[in-house]
Each structure stands twice: as structure tokens, then as C-alpha cells.
């Protein structure tokens, strides 16, 4: 039996690969395995949100993702009798360097992350399946089967299931997966489509349901998604069937050709009853699955991984107490629940056959949509939600504000906004960042003796705070504010560091 590892990652989709990138950045001892012989070749999840691009920028992969992808600049909403040109992220996203929705095939996302891992001497062990995992003392004993049929027994302190909706880790940990399946069946294809204006996403809203065309670029120009028509419940997915749907649901003369991939699928809305049980953790689709409305699924999974990764790394290296791991579910489960709730409402409104909702799609939407688009405040709030820039952990155990709460600026638990001082991009590692302001009143020497300088960088950002009333902010490795304070009193900050980043 080989020497014990810190972490065994099961599943090498985007969630598992993102977790591996972060663990590697800390030098954590881990392995990442996947029972599939190869990475995804289909496009699957086609969109990357601004917040995900921000968080991945710390690992040097975002620029390559942007170069490979298509930064959509707008949405064409095709309503009965009118077409609305909806700008995407033109409001509400002025504090991020990535104010756009990036369309990129999941296969390309996985290829990029895998290449960056390979450049850092991390090999994804494909064709390797988890057969059994059982906690024994301080380790989990795992039995793996490799592609040649050989079996291996190994041990790890923690096992993370990034292995999808049918998660083996979730089953072995005895964690429930509750929810329901929607009755509709959907058709998906990556293909060429003539007659559609390029450079934008297109949504056709009809009484029968929704039809989508997303600009992919590769492996085909367009991703088409549509609900299977009631008259073709068992029909094979063919180009002729897709063409009939485009003819019936789109008033445009759209010609489909050269399909790369066609399939049908059902949509579920389910969530794990817990994100952790002992040494077992769940992330991504293993923890939550839902409608693809809004392009949230893969992004939520990647952000699960980047919330968990630094916590595992700190605990494994003895830089944080084990209770830090308890904050993972406390912070991410509410996010997963919120995404499931939001996508369920959007999906039901867009696909339900209820007469009232059919009337809303065909008659009320053409009247109300222009008014909503002119309401920039409401649109900004919507875009902050969809882009995931609005995710916060204000009620989480890692979010603490000093005795005098500032009236403006970020709050403890908020994502640190991108500012001219460069306080957001690349902030996700290798540890905490303490941002200080003031004319020499606060200085690195003010910190407690022996503070973990290997995991805490201290930086002055000028004599005046960019946020009135805030003089010191402790930023977590994932870019969220842990502690906020004001004035010369650093006692609260010292107490926070003593609890979550103690000196050994």
C-alpha cells in the first residue's frame, strides 16, 4: 500500500479539475481519478460566467479560456411579433474585468484545465474507478480498479466526490439526493445553422416552449436546445426532427446542417442532503443538479471546488483548525439551494403547458419585456445573480465585521470588488491578503508576533481607504472578505487570525 495522501479527488470534469488546480497551487498531496477513459469530447456545459473567470484567473487559465471562447455581447429574444436585442452584462458588472458571458464548449474548458495541470506535473488517472471507500481511523481506505483490471488499495485523509449526478462517493458516504425529474424531454445538438445572426445568443419564446441557439464556435458554430414536441415522444433525434422544430418554432428561415453531436436528455432538480459527511465531500453535480437555465451548473460546481480547495489545503498542512472544513457546507449549500430555486422558476415559466403560463409567454412577455429592459436597476440585479458576482457568505461563520460596521463598501462575506488598486484579480492564492489603509497607522509590524506570513500577505493600498470607514480588510484565498474593521483597533483582526490561521 502506498503512503497516505491528503486528498483523493473522484471525477475529472471541470469541478474536479478546478479542485486539482487549487490543491496543486498549495502543494497538497493528492490524486485525481476518473473512470472515463477520456475527457468529454462533446460541448455539454457551454457557458462560463464572469465570477468563474475571475476565480480561475489566479491559476493562469482565464486568458486562454477567453482566447478559445466566444464572448457573447448580447441576447436576441425572439417574441411573438417582435425581436428584442438584450445587452448582456451592460449594467451591474462594472467591477469585474470580465463583463461578459463566455461561450466555450465544456470539452475545451476541460482541455485547458487538463493542460495546465499537466504543465504542473499532475496527471489525471483516467480509466480508474472507485470500487469501495471506508473510513478507518484518521484515513479513508479506498479500493481502486485501473483500466487494465488491476486493483489498488490506498488511503487518503479526505475523499471529494466530483463524480456527477450518479456520484459513487455520495452513495458510499450514505448521503441522500432529493428532488424530482421534470416531465419534458429535451433535444440538444451542436451543428451549423444558416439564417441566424452571429455574435449573439438567440432565444425563441413560443406557446409550445423555448428554442435556444448559443454561439459555440467549436466543435460547431451553434448549440441548439429545444423541448421535444408532444407529437414525437419516442422519435430518434435526427437532423430532420430538429429542422421541423426550427421551422415550426422560429419565424426565421433557419437551415440546419452538419451536426457534430445530437442527443436527448431529461432535466432533474435534485440536491444532496449534505455536502459533507466526515471525511467525504461533494462538489458540483454530485451535490446539485438543475435546469441549465442561466448557465449556472458547471460554474456553481467550479466555485464549489474553489471554496473547498483552499480549506482542505490549509487544514492538511496544519495551518488551520479542522473546523474550517465545516464552513464548506455552511457557505455552499445555500448557494446550491438558491441556484436550484432560481432555475426551477425560470424553467417552469418557459416550458409549462399551463394555460396561464402559455398566455404569459405569447401575450404578456412581448408587452412586459421592453419595460423590464428599460429598468436598469432590476436588470442589474438580475445580471449580478446570473453572473454569480452577487454570491456572498455574509451569514457564514468565516465572515466577521469589527465593532463599528461601515456604512459603505463591501461587507464581510462579500466578494471583493475589482478596483483600480488591483484587489481582486489573482487574489485567490496562496493565502489570505490583509489590505491596510491610513497614513502609517497600520503597518505589517502591527500584526501579532509569529503570524503565518507564509499564508498571509500584508499590503498597503494607500493613505485613504477606497471604502469610507474601512481601514483593514482581510481577504480570503477565494477572493471573499473574511474580516472588516475600522480605526486603529486591530484586536478583532488578531482574534480572527488566531482562530482561523493560528500560529503552530
mmCIF file of N, CA and C in Angstrom, residues 357-429:
data_model
loop_
_atom_site.group_PDB
_atom_site.id
_atom_site.type_symbol
_atom_site.label_atom_id
_atom_site.label_comp_id
_atom_site.label_asym_id
_atom_site.label_seq_id
_atom_site.Cartn_x
_atom_site.Cartn_y
_atom_site.Cartn_z
ATOM 1 N N UNK A 357 -49.417 30.258 -18.075
ATOM 2 C CA UNK A 357 -48.022 30.496 -18.449
ATOM 3 C C UNK A 357 -47.844 30.527 -19.958
ATOM 4 N N UNK A 358 -48.634 29.750 -20.684
ATOM 5 C CA UNK A 358 -48.596 29.846 -22.147
ATOM 6 C C UNK A 358 -49.045 31.228 -22.601
ATOM 7 N N UNK A 359 -50.088 31.762 -21.941
ATOM 8 C CA UNK A 359 -50.558 33.110 -22.259
ATOM 9 C C UNK A 359 -49.483 34.138 -21.942
ATOM 10 N N UNK A 360 -48.782 33.947 -20.822
ATOM 11 C CA UNK A 360 -47.727 34.885 -20.443
ATOM 12 C C UNK A 360 -46.613 34.900 -21.480
ATOM 13 N N UNK A 361 -46.220 33.728 -21.991
ATOM 14 C CA UNK A 361 -45.133 33.664 -22.971
ATOM 15 C C UNK A 361 -45.512 34.324 -24.294
ATOM 16 N N UNK A 362 -46.757 34.157 -24.696
ATOM 17 C CA UNK A 362 -47.145 34.605 -26.034
ATOM 18 C C UNK A 362 -47.735 36.011 -26.069
ATOM 19 N N UNK A 363 -48.350 36.469 -24.961
ATOM 20 C CA UNK A 363 -49.028 37.761 -24.987
ATOM 21 C C UNK A 363 -48.464 38.775 -23.983
ATOM 22 N N UNK A 364 -48.166 38.328 -22.777
ATOM 23 C CA UNK A 364 -47.691 39.272 -21.767
ATOM 24 C C UNK A 364 -46.200 39.581 -21.917
ATOM 25 N N UNK A 365 -45.405 38.569 -22.272
ATOM 26 C CA UNK A 365 -43.959 38.801 -22.406
ATOM 27 C C UNK A 365 -43.630 39.862 -23.445
ATOM 28 N N UNK A 366 -44.272 39.860 -24.639
ATOM 29 C CA UNK A 366 -43.958 40.911 -25.610
ATOM 30 C C UNK A 366 -44.260 42.313 -25.107
ATOM 31 N N UNK A 367 -45.231 42.434 -24.175
ATOM 32 C CA UNK A 367 -45.568 43.744 -23.638
ATOM 33 C C UNK A 367 -44.668 44.131 -22.460
ATOM 34 N N UNK A 368 -44.357 43.153 -21.597
ATOM 35 C CA UNK A 368 -43.616 43.466 -20.382
ATOM 36 C C UNK A 368 -42.115 43.482 -20.539
ATOM 37 N N UNK A 369 -41.576 42.700 -21.484
ATOM 38 C CA UNK A 369 -40.120 42.619 -21.628
ATOM 39 C C UNK A 369 -39.470 43.964 -21.920
ATOM 40 N N UNK A 370 -40.021 44.792 -22.839
ATOM 41 C CA UNK A 370 -39.382 46.092 -23.079
ATOM 42 C C UNK A 370 -39.343 46.972 -21.840
ATOM 43 N N UNK A 371 -40.379 46.908 -21.002
ATOM 44 C CA UNK A 371 -40.392 47.710 -19.775
ATOM 45 C C UNK A 371 -39.314 47.217 -18.811
ATOM 46 N N UNK A 372 -39.164 45.902 -18.719
ATOM 47 C CA UNK A 372 -38.140 45.348 -17.835
ATOM 48 C C UNK A 372 -36.740 45.742 -18.300
ATOM 49 N N UNK A 373 -36.529 45.749 -19.603
ATOM 50 C CA UNK A 373 -35.204 46.088 -20.123
ATOM 51 C C UNK A 373 -34.848 47.542 -19.865
ATOM 52 N N UNK A 374 -35.853 48.405 -19.794
ATOM 53 C CA UNK A 374 -35.574 49.819 -19.504
ATOM 54 C C UNK A 374 -35.321 50.058 -18.020
ATOM 55 N N UNK A 375 -35.699 49.109 -17.180
ATOM 56 C CA UNK A 375 -35.478 49.237 -15.736
ATOM 57 C C UNK A 375 -34.068 48.750 -15.419
ATOM 58 N N UNK A 376 -33.107 49.641 -15.514
ATOM 59 C CA UNK A 376 -31.708 49.238 -15.382
ATOM 60 C C UNK A 376 -31.391 48.679 -14.000
ATOM 61 N N UNK A 377 -32.071 49.175 -12.966
ATOM 62 C CA UNK A 377 -31.814 48.663 -11.629
ATOM 63 C C UNK A 377 -32.193 47.194 -11.511
ATOM 64 N N UNK A 378 -33.377 46.852 -12.007
ATOM 65 C CA UNK A 378 -33.828 45.453 -11.962
ATOM 66 C C UNK A 378 -32.946 44.587 -12.845
ATOM 67 N N UNK A 379 -32.553 45.109 -13.993
ATOM 68 C CA UNK A 379 -31.703 44.336 -14.898
ATOM 69 C C UNK A 379 -30.319 44.117 -14.289
ATOM 70 N N UNK A 380 -29.808 45.130 -13.598
ATOM 71 C CA UNK A 380 -28.506 44.976 -12.946
ATOM 72 C C UNK A 380 -28.557 43.892 -11.873
ATOM 73 N N UNK A 381 -29.640 43.868 -11.092
ATOM 74 C CA UNK A 381 -29.769 42.836 -10.061
ATOM 75 C C UNK A 381 -29.859 41.452 -10.694
ATOM 76 N N UNK A 382 -30.585 41.354 -11.808
ATOM 77 C CA UNK A 382 -30.689 40.080 -12.500
ATOM 78 C C UNK A 382 -29.324 39.635 -13.013
ATOM 79 N N UNK A 383 -28.574 40.538 -13.614
ATOM 80 C CA UNK A 383 -27.270 40.184 -14.161
ATOM 81 C C UNK A 383 -26.279 39.827 -13.060
ATOM 82 N N UNK A 384 -26.362 40.504 -11.905
ATOM 83 C CA UNK A 384 -25.477 40.154 -10.794
ATOM 84 C C UNK A 384 -25.746 38.725 -10.327
ATOM 85 N N UNK A 385 -27.017 38.328 -10.381
ATOM 86 C CA UNK A 385 -27.375 36.974 -9.975
ATOM 87 C C UNK A 385 -26.893 35.959 -10.989
ATOM 88 N N UNK A 386 -27.194 36.184 -12.258
ATOM 89 C CA UNK A 386 -26.834 35.224 -13.291
ATOM 90 C C UNK A 386 -25.321 35.110 -13.426
ATOM 91 N N UNK A 387 -24.616 36.229 -13.346
ATOM 92 C CA UNK A 387 -23.154 36.221 -13.484
ATOM 93 C C UNK A 387 -22.452 35.616 -12.276
ATOM 94 N N UNK A 388 -23.193 35.432 -11.174
ATOM 95 C CA UNK A 388 -22.696 34.902 -9.910
ATOM 96 C C UNK A 388 -21.741 35.866 -9.214
ATOM 97 N N UNK A 389 -21.696 37.113 -9.656
ATOM 98 C CA UNK A 389 -20.925 38.130 -8.954
ATOM 99 C C UNK A 389 -21.596 38.518 -7.644
ATOM 100 N N UNK A 390 -22.887 38.253 -7.539
ATOM 101 C CA UNK A 390 -23.626 38.630 -6.336
ATOM 102 C C UNK A 390 -23.597 37.592 -5.233
ATOM 103 N N UNK A 391 -22.932 36.465 -5.451
ATOM 104 C CA UNK A 391 -22.839 35.447 -4.399
ATOM 105 C C UNK A 391 -22.066 36.014 -3.213
ATOM 106 N N UNK A 392 -22.581 35.777 -2.011
ATOM 107 C CA UNK A 392 -21.885 36.250 -0.805
ATOM 108 C C UNK A 392 -22.084 35.235 0.312
ATOM 109 N N UNK A 393 -21.262 35.381 1.352
ATOM 110 C CA UNK A 393 -21.316 34.499 2.520
ATOM 111 C C UNK A 393 -21.484 35.329 3.788
ATOM 112 N N UNK A 394 -22.324 36.366 3.739
ATOM 113 C CA UNK A 394 -22.442 37.295 4.863
ATOM 114 C C UNK A 394 -22.875 36.608 6.153
ATOM 115 N N UNK A 395 -23.684 35.567 6.031
ATOM 116 C CA UNK A 395 -24.160 34.867 7.231
ATOM 117 C C UNK A 395 -23.274 33.678 7.595
ATOM 118 N N UNK A 396 -22.175 33.517 6.903
ATOM 119 C CA UNK A 396 -21.315 32.377 7.151
ATOM 120 C C UNK A 396 -20.418 32.567 8.360
ATOM 121 N N UNK A 397 -19.907 31.486 8.905
ATOM 122 C CA UNK A 397 -19.060 31.567 10.110
ATOM 123 C C UNK A 397 -17.706 32.211 9.872
ATOM 124 N N UNK A 398 -17.276 32.341 8.614
ATOM 125 C CA UNK A 398 -15.983 32.971 8.317
ATOM 126 C C UNK A 398 -16.088 34.468 8.085
ATOM 127 N N UNK A 399 -17.280 35.037 8.191
ATOM 128 C CA UNK A 399 -17.497 36.447 7.875
ATOM 129 C C UNK A 399 -17.718 37.225 9.161
ATOM 130 N N UNK A 400 -16.783 38.121 9.476
ATOM 131 C CA UNK A 400 -16.822 38.860 10.742
ATOM 132 C C UNK A 400 -16.562 40.334 10.468
ATOM 133 N N UNK A 401 -17.372 41.185 11.086
ATOM 134 C CA UNK A 401 -17.174 42.634 10.999
ATOM 135 C C UNK A 401 -16.821 43.163 12.372
ATOM 136 N N UNK A 402 -15.894 44.119 12.429
ATOM 137 C CA UNK A 402 -15.483 44.717 13.687
ATOM 138 C C UNK A 402 -16.629 45.421 14.393
ATOM 139 N N UNK A 403 -16.361 46.012 15.545
ATOM 140 C CA UNK A 403 -17.434 46.593 16.364
ATOM 141 C C UNK A 403 -18.158 47.767 15.707
ATOM 142 N N UNK A 404 -17.521 48.443 14.770
ATOM 143 C CA UNK A 404 -18.157 49.586 14.107
ATOM 144 C C UNK A 404 -18.346 49.243 12.641
ATOM 145 N N UNK A 405 -19.573 48.894 12.282
ATOM 146 C CA UNK A 405 -19.854 48.455 10.921
ATOM 147 C C UNK A 405 -19.845 49.630 9.951
ATOM 148 N N UNK A 406 -19.050 49.570 8.897
ATOM 149 C CA UNK A 406 -19.037 50.641 7.891
ATOM 150 C C UNK A 406 -20.385 50.723 7.158
ATOM 151 N N UNK A 407 -20.722 51.909 6.738
ATOM 152 C CA UNK A 407 -21.986 52.119 6.041
ATOM 153 C C UNK A 407 -21.866 51.942 4.531
ATOM 154 N N UNK A 408 -20.661 51.995 4.003
ATOM 155 C CA UNK A 408 -20.460 51.867 2.563
ATOM 156 C C UNK A 408 -19.366 50.854 2.286
ATOM 157 N N UNK A 409 -19.315 50.428 1.012
ATOM 158 C CA UNK A 409 -18.286 49.478 0.619
ATOM 159 C C UNK A 409 -18.726 48.045 0.860
ATOM 160 N N UNK A 410 -17.824 47.088 0.643
ATOM 161 C CA UNK A 410 -18.169 45.675 0.817
ATOM 162 C C UNK A 410 -18.442 45.346 2.270
ATOM 163 N N UNK A 411 -19.164 44.276 2.481
ATOM 164 C CA UNK A 411 -19.416 43.756 3.822
ATOM 165 C C UNK A 411 -18.664 42.441 3.979
ATOM 166 N N UNK A 412 -18.439 42.059 5.212
ATOM 167 C CA UNK A 412 -17.790 40.777 5.464
ATOM 168 C C UNK A 412 -18.618 39.666 4.814
ATOM 169 N N UNK A 413 -17.956 38.827 4.043
ATOM 170 C CA UNK A 413 -18.637 37.776 3.306
ATOM 171 C C UNK A 413 -18.880 38.104 1.853
ATOM 172 N N UNK A 414 -18.694 39.374 1.471
ATOM 173 C CA UNK A 414 -18.879 39.774 0.077
ATOM 174 C C UNK A 414 -17.655 39.432 -0.754
ATOM 175 N N UNK A 415 -17.899 39.255 -2.032
ATOM 176 C CA UNK A 415 -16.804 39.185 -2.994
ATOM 177 C C UNK A 415 -16.106 40.541 -3.005
ATOM 178 N N UNK A 416 -14.778 40.537 -2.944
ATOM 179 C CA UNK A 416 -14.044 41.797 -3.010
ATOM 180 C C UNK A 416 -14.138 42.346 -4.419
ATOM 181 N N UNK A 417 -14.662 43.551 -4.607
ATOM 182 C CA UNK A 417 -14.803 44.067 -5.972
ATOM 183 C C UNK A 417 -13.465 44.365 -6.615
ATOM 184 N N UNK A 418 -13.446 44.289 -7.928
ATOM 185 C CA UNK A 418 -12.252 44.661 -8.667
ATOM 186 C C UNK A 418 -12.132 46.179 -8.643
ATOM 187 N N UNK A 419 -10.974 46.709 -8.274
ATOM 188 C CA UNK A 419 -10.774 48.148 -8.160
ATOM 189 C C UNK A 419 -9.481 48.538 -8.866
ATOM 190 N N UNK A 420 -9.281 49.826 -9.081
ATOM 191 C CA UNK A 420 -8.013 50.259 -9.676
ATOM 192 C C UNK A 420 -6.786 49.828 -8.882
ATOM 193 N N UNK A 421 -6.982 49.556 -7.568
ATOM 194 C CA UNK A 421 -5.850 49.118 -6.755
ATOM 195 C C UNK A 421 -5.472 47.668 -7.028
ATOM 196 N N UNK A 422 -6.271 46.975 -7.861
ATOM 197 C CA UNK A 422 -5.956 45.603 -8.222
ATOM 198 C C UNK A 422 -6.176 44.619 -7.093
ATOM 199 N N UNK A 423 -7.288 44.768 -6.384
ATOM 200 C CA UNK A 423 -7.514 43.949 -5.207
ATOM 201 C C UNK A 423 -8.310 42.690 -5.483
ATOM 202 N N UNK A 424 -8.675 42.424 -6.720
ATOM 203 C CA UNK A 424 -9.481 41.243 -6.990
ATOM 204 C C UNK A 424 -8.749 40.227 -7.858
ATOM 205 N N UNK A 425 -8.234 40.638 -8.979
ATOM 206 C CA UNK A 425 -7.657 39.658 -9.899
ATOM 207 C C UNK A 425 -6.447 38.978 -9.270
ATOM 208 N N UNK A 426 -6.430 37.667 -9.350
ATOM 209 C CA UNK A 426 -5.309 36.917 -8.833
ATOM 210 C C UNK A 426 -5.223 36.864 -7.327
ATOM 211 N N UNK A 427 -6.318 37.142 -6.624
ATOM 212 C CA UNK A 427 -6.261 37.210 -5.169
ATOM 213 C C UNK A 427 -6.445 35.844 -4.529
ATOM 214 N N UNK A 428 -6.666 34.798 -5.333
ATOM 215 C CA UNK A 428 -7.086 33.510 -4.789
ATOM 216 C C UNK A 428 -5.958 32.618 -4.295
ATOM 217 N N UNK A 429 -4.786 33.120 -4.077
ATOM 218 C CA UNK A 429 -3.752 32.240 -3.538
ATOM 219 C C UNK A 429 -2.449 33.004 -3.346
#
